[in-house]
Protein backbone atom coordinates (compact mmCIF):
# COMPACT_ATOMS: atom_id res chain seq x y z
CA UNK A 1 0.00 0.00 0.00
CA UNK A 2 2.64 2.49 1.07
CA UNK A 3 4.57 1.82 -2.15
CA UNK A 4 1.60 2.93 -4.26
CA UNK A 5 1.04 6.43 -2.91
CA UNK A 6 -0.43 9.03 -5.22
CA UNK A 7 0.60 12.55 -4.37
CA UNK A 8 -0.82 15.36 -6.48
CA UNK A 9 -2.75 18.58 -6.33
CA UNK A 10 -6.41 18.19 -5.31
CA UNK A 11 -8.65 16.90 -8.10
CA UNK A 12 -12.36 16.29 -8.58
CA UNK A 13 -13.77 12.94 -7.49
CA UNK A 14 -12.49 10.55 -4.88
CA UNK A 15 -9.48 11.68 -2.88
CA UNK A 16 -6.17 10.13 -3.94
CA UNK A 17 -4.61 7.21 -2.10
CA UNK A 18 -2.08 9.35 -0.29
CA UNK A 19 0.00 9.05 2.90
CA UNK A 20 -2.98 9.98 5.06
CA UNK A 21 -5.16 7.31 3.47
CA UNK A 22 -2.48 4.67 4.04
CA UNK A 23 -2.03 5.73 7.67
CA UNK A 24 -5.80 5.84 8.32
CA UNK A 25 -6.46 2.50 6.65
CA UNK A 26 -3.55 0.85 8.46
CA UNK A 27 -4.81 2.23 11.78
CA UNK A 28 -8.26 0.71 11.23
CA UNK A 29 -6.89 -2.69 10.17
CA UNK A 30 -4.28 -2.88 12.94
CA UNK A 31 -6.92 -1.97 15.51
CA UNK A 32 -9.29 -4.64 14.27
CA UNK A 33 -6.44 -7.16 14.49
CA UNK A 34 -5.80 -6.13 18.09
CA UNK A 35 -2.43 -4.45 17.47
CA UNK A 36 -3.12 -1.30 19.46
CA UNK A 37 0.42 0.03 19.39
CA UNK A 38 0.69 -0.12 15.60
CA UNK A 39 -2.85 1.22 15.20
CA UNK A 40 -2.09 4.13 17.51
CA UNK A 41 1.04 5.11 15.59
CA UNK A 42 -0.80 5.15 12.27
CA UNK A 43 -3.92 6.83 13.64
CA UNK A 44 -1.88 9.65 15.14
CA UNK A 45 0.02 10.03 11.85
CA UNK A 46 -3.26 10.21 9.92
CA UNK A 47 -4.73 12.76 12.34
CA UNK A 48 -1.57 14.90 12.12
CA UNK A 49 -1.80 14.94 8.32
CA UNK A 50 -5.52 15.73 8.42
CA UNK A 51 -4.98 18.51 10.98
CA UNK A 52 -2.24 20.01 8.79
CA UNK A 53 -4.74 20.15 5.92
CA UNK A 54 -7.64 21.65 7.84
CA UNK A 55 -9.26 18.37 8.86
CA UNK A 56 -9.77 16.83 5.42
CA UNK A 57 -13.01 14.97 4.79
CA UNK A 58 -15.19 14.69 7.92
CA UNK A 59 -15.71 10.97 7.28
CA UNK A 60 -11.96 10.32 7.13
CA UNK A 61 -11.35 12.42 10.22
CA UNK A 62 -14.15 10.81 12.23
CA UNK A 63 -13.15 7.28 11.26
CA UNK A 64 -9.52 7.94 12.17
CA UNK A 65 -10.57 9.32 15.56
CA UNK A 66 -12.55 6.13 16.18
CA UNK A 67 -9.53 4.08 15.04
CA UNK A 68 -7.37 5.94 17.57
CA UNK A 69 -9.93 5.18 20.30
CA UNK A 70 -9.82 1.49 19.39
CA UNK A 71 -6.02 1.61 19.42
CA UNK A 72 -5.95 3.16 22.88
CA UNK A 73 -8.13 0.31 24.16
CA UNK A 74 -6.16 -2.42 22.36
CA UNK A 75 -2.75 -1.42 23.72
CA UNK A 76 -1.05 -3.61 26.35
CA UNK A 77 -1.84 -0.81 28.82
CA UNK A 78 -5.25 0.50 27.75
CA UNK A 79 -6.11 4.17 28.16
CA UNK A 80 -9.93 4.11 28.34
CA UNK A 81 -10.31 7.69 29.53
CA UNK A 82 -8.23 9.06 26.65
CA UNK A 83 -10.05 6.70 24.27
CA UNK A 84 -13.39 8.09 25.47
CA UNK A 85 -12.18 11.68 25.01
CA UNK A 86 -11.07 10.91 21.45
CA UNK A 87 -14.37 9.13 20.78
CA UNK A 88 -16.21 12.28 21.91
CA UNK A 89 -14.25 14.21 19.26
CA UNK A 90 -15.53 11.71 16.68
CA UNK A 91 -19.08 12.40 17.86
CA UNK A 92 -18.40 16.13 17.47
CA UNK A 93 -17.45 15.46 13.84
CA UNK A 94 -20.65 13.54 13.09
CA UNK A 95 -22.78 16.09 14.94
CA UNK A 96 -21.63 18.65 12.39
CA UNK A 97 -21.37 16.25 9.39
CA UNK A 98 -23.55 13.14 9.90
CA UNK A 99 -21.73 10.15 8.46
CA UNK A 100 -23.12 6.63 8.71
CA UNK A 101 -19.75 4.88 8.82
CA UNK A 102 -18.49 6.99 11.71
CA UNK A 103 -21.71 6.49 13.67
CA UNK A 104 -21.59 2.74 13.06
CA UNK A 105 -17.94 2.50 14.08
CA UNK A 106 -18.68 4.57 17.19
CA UNK A 107 -21.44 2.09 18.05
CA UNK A 108 -18.97 -0.78 17.59
CA UNK A 109 -16.45 1.10 19.74
CA UNK A 110 -19.01 1.49 22.50
CA UNK A 111 -18.95 -2.27 23.02
CA UNK A 112 -15.18 -2.21 23.51
CA UNK A 113 -15.66 0.03 26.55
CA UNK A 114 -17.64 -2.63 28.45
CA UNK A 115 -14.83 -3.35 30.94
CA UNK A 116 -14.46 0.39 31.60
CA UNK A 117 -18.11 1.47 31.72
CA UNK A 118 -17.78 2.72 35.31
CA UNK A 119 -15.34 5.48 34.33
CA UNK A 120 -17.10 8.87 34.00
CA UNK A 121 -15.62 9.76 30.54
CA UNK A 122 -16.66 6.35 29.21
CA UNK A 123 -20.16 6.70 30.67
CA UNK A 124 -20.43 10.17 29.13
CA UNK A 125 -19.43 8.86 25.69
CA UNK A 126 -21.84 5.95 25.82
CA UNK A 127 -24.71 8.18 26.99
CA UNK A 128 -24.07 10.74 24.29
CA UNK A 129 -23.83 8.05 21.63
CA UNK A 130 -27.10 6.48 22.79
CA UNK A 131 -28.81 9.87 22.72
CA UNK A 132 -27.46 11.11 19.40
CA UNK A 133 -26.86 8.04 17.22
CA UNK A 134 -30.52 7.37 16.31
CA UNK A 135 -30.97 10.97 15.11
CA UNK A 136 -27.65 10.92 13.26
CA UNK A 137 -28.45 7.64 11.50
CA UNK A 138 -31.78 9.07 10.32
CA UNK A 139 -30.20 12.20 8.83
CA UNK A 140 -27.35 10.49 6.98
CA UNK A 141 -29.40 9.12 4.09
CA UNK A 142 -31.65 12.16 3.68
Coordinates of C-alpha atoms in Angstrom, one line a residue:
X1 CA 0.0 0.0 0.0
X2 CA 2.6 2.5 1.1
X3 CA 4.6 1.8 -2.1
X4 CA 1.6 2.9 -4.3
X5 CA 1.0 6.4 -2.9
X6 CA -0.4 9.0 -5.2
X7 CA 0.6 12.5 -4.4
X8 CA -0.8 15.4 -6.5
X9 CA -2.7 18.6 -6.3
X10 CA -6.4 18.2 -5.3
X11 CA -8.7 16.9 -8.1
X12 CA -12.4 16.3 -8.6
X13 CA -13.8 12.9 -7.5
X14 CA -12.5 10.6 -4.9
X15 CA -9.5 11.7 -2.9
X16 CA -6.2 10.1 -3.9
X17 CA -4.6 7.2 -2.1
X18 CA -2.1 9.3 -0.3
X19 CA 0.0 9.0 2.9
X20 CA -3.0 10.0 5.1
X21 CA -5.2 7.3 3.5
X22 CA -2.5 4.7 4.0
X23 CA -2.0 5.7 7.7
X24 CA -5.8 5.8 8.3
X25 CA -6.5 2.5 6.6
X26 CA -3.5 0.9 8.5
X27 CA -4.8 2.2 11.8
X28 CA -8.3 0.7 11.2
X29 CA -6.9 -2.7 10.2
X30 CA -4.3 -2.9 12.9
X31 CA -6.9 -2.0 15.5
X32 CA -9.3 -4.6 14.3
X33 CA -6.4 -7.2 14.5
X34 CA -5.8 -6.1 18.1
X35 CA -2.4 -4.4 17.5
X36 CA -3.1 -1.3 19.5
X37 CA 0.4 0.0 19.4
X38 CA 0.7 -0.1 15.6
X39 CA -2.8 1.2 15.2
X40 CA -2.1 4.1 17.5
X41 CA 1.0 5.1 15.6
X42 CA -0.8 5.1 12.3
X43 CA -3.9 6.8 13.6
X44 CA -1.9 9.7 15.1
X45 CA 0.0 10.0 11.9
X46 CA -3.3 10.2 9.9
X47 CA -4.7 12.8 12.3
X48 CA -1.6 14.9 12.1
X49 CA -1.8 14.9 8.3
X50 CA -5.5 15.7 8.4
X51 CA -5.0 18.5 11.0
X52 CA -2.2 20.0 8.8
X53 CA -4.7 20.1 5.9
X54 CA -7.6 21.7 7.8
X55 CA -9.3 18.4 8.9
X56 CA -9.8 16.8 5.4
X57 CA -13.0 15.0 4.8
X58 CA -15.2 14.7 7.9
X59 CA -15.7 11.0 7.3
X60 CA -12.0 10.3 7.1
X61 CA -11.4 12.4 10.2
X62 CA -14.2 10.8 12.2
X63 CA -13.1 7.3 11.3
X64 CA -9.5 7.9 12.2
X65 CA -10.6 9.3 15.6
X66 CA -12.5 6.1 16.2
X67 CA -9.5 4.1 15.0
X68 CA -7.4 5.9 17.6
X69 CA -9.9 5.2 20.3
X70 CA -9.8 1.5 19.4
X71 CA -6.0 1.6 19.4
X72 CA -6.0 3.2 22.9
X73 CA -8.1 0.3 24.2
X74 CA -6.2 -2.4 22.4
X75 CA -2.8 -1.4 23.7
X76 CA -1.1 -3.6 26.4
X77 CA -1.8 -0.8 28.8
X78 CA -5.3 0.5 27.8
X79 CA -6.1 4.2 28.2
X80 CA -9.9 4.1 28.3
X81 CA -10.3 7.7 29.5
X82 CA -8.2 9.1 26.7
X83 CA -10.0 6.7 24.3
X84 CA -13.4 8.1 25.5
X85 CA -12.2 11.7 25.0
X86 CA -11.1 10.9 21.5
X87 CA -14.4 9.1 20.8
X88 CA -16.2 12.3 21.9
X89 CA -14.2 14.2 19.3
X90 CA -15.5 11.7 16.7
X91 CA -19.1 12.4 17.9
X92 CA -18.4 16.1 17.5
X93 CA -17.4 15.5 13.8
X94 CA -20.7 13.5 13.1
X95 CA -22.8 16.1 14.9
X96 CA -21.6 18.6 12.4
X97 CA -21.4 16.2 9.4
X98 CA -23.5 13.1 9.9
X99 CA -21.7 10.2 8.5
X100 CA -23.1 6.6 8.7
X101 CA -19.7 4.9 8.8
X102 CA -18.5 7.0 11.7
X103 CA -21.7 6.5 13.7
X104 CA -21.6 2.7 13.1
X105 CA -17.9 2.5 14.1
X106 CA -18.7 4.6 17.2
X107 CA -21.4 2.1 18.0
X108 CA -19.0 -0.8 17.6
X109 CA -16.5 1.1 19.7
X110 CA -19.0 1.5 22.5
X111 CA -18.9 -2.3 23.0
X112 CA -15.2 -2.2 23.5
X113 CA -15.7 0.0 26.5
X114 CA -17.6 -2.6 28.5
X115 CA -14.8 -3.3 30.9
X116 CA -14.5 0.4 31.6
X117 CA -18.1 1.5 31.7
X118 CA -17.8 2.7 35.3
X119 CA -15.3 5.5 34.3
X120 CA -17.1 8.9 34.0
X121 CA -15.6 9.8 30.5
X122 CA -16.7 6.4 29.2
X123 CA -20.2 6.7 30.7
X124 CA -20.4 10.2 29.1
X125 CA -19.4 8.9 25.7
X126 CA -21.8 5.9 25.8
X127 CA -24.7 8.2 27.0
X128 CA -24.1 10.7 24.3
X129 CA -23.8 8.0 21.6
X130 CA -27.1 6.5 22.8
X131 CA -28.8 9.9 22.7
X132 CA -27.5 11.1 19.4
X133 CA -26.9 8.0 17.2
X134 CA -30.5 7.4 16.3
X135 CA -31.0 11.0 15.1
X136 CA -27.6 10.9 13.3
X137 CA -28.5 7.6 11.5
X138 CA -31.8 9.1 10.3
X139 CA -30.2 12.2 8.8
X140 CA -27.4 10.5 7.0
X141 CA -29.4 9.1 4.1
X142 CA -31.7 12.2 3.7

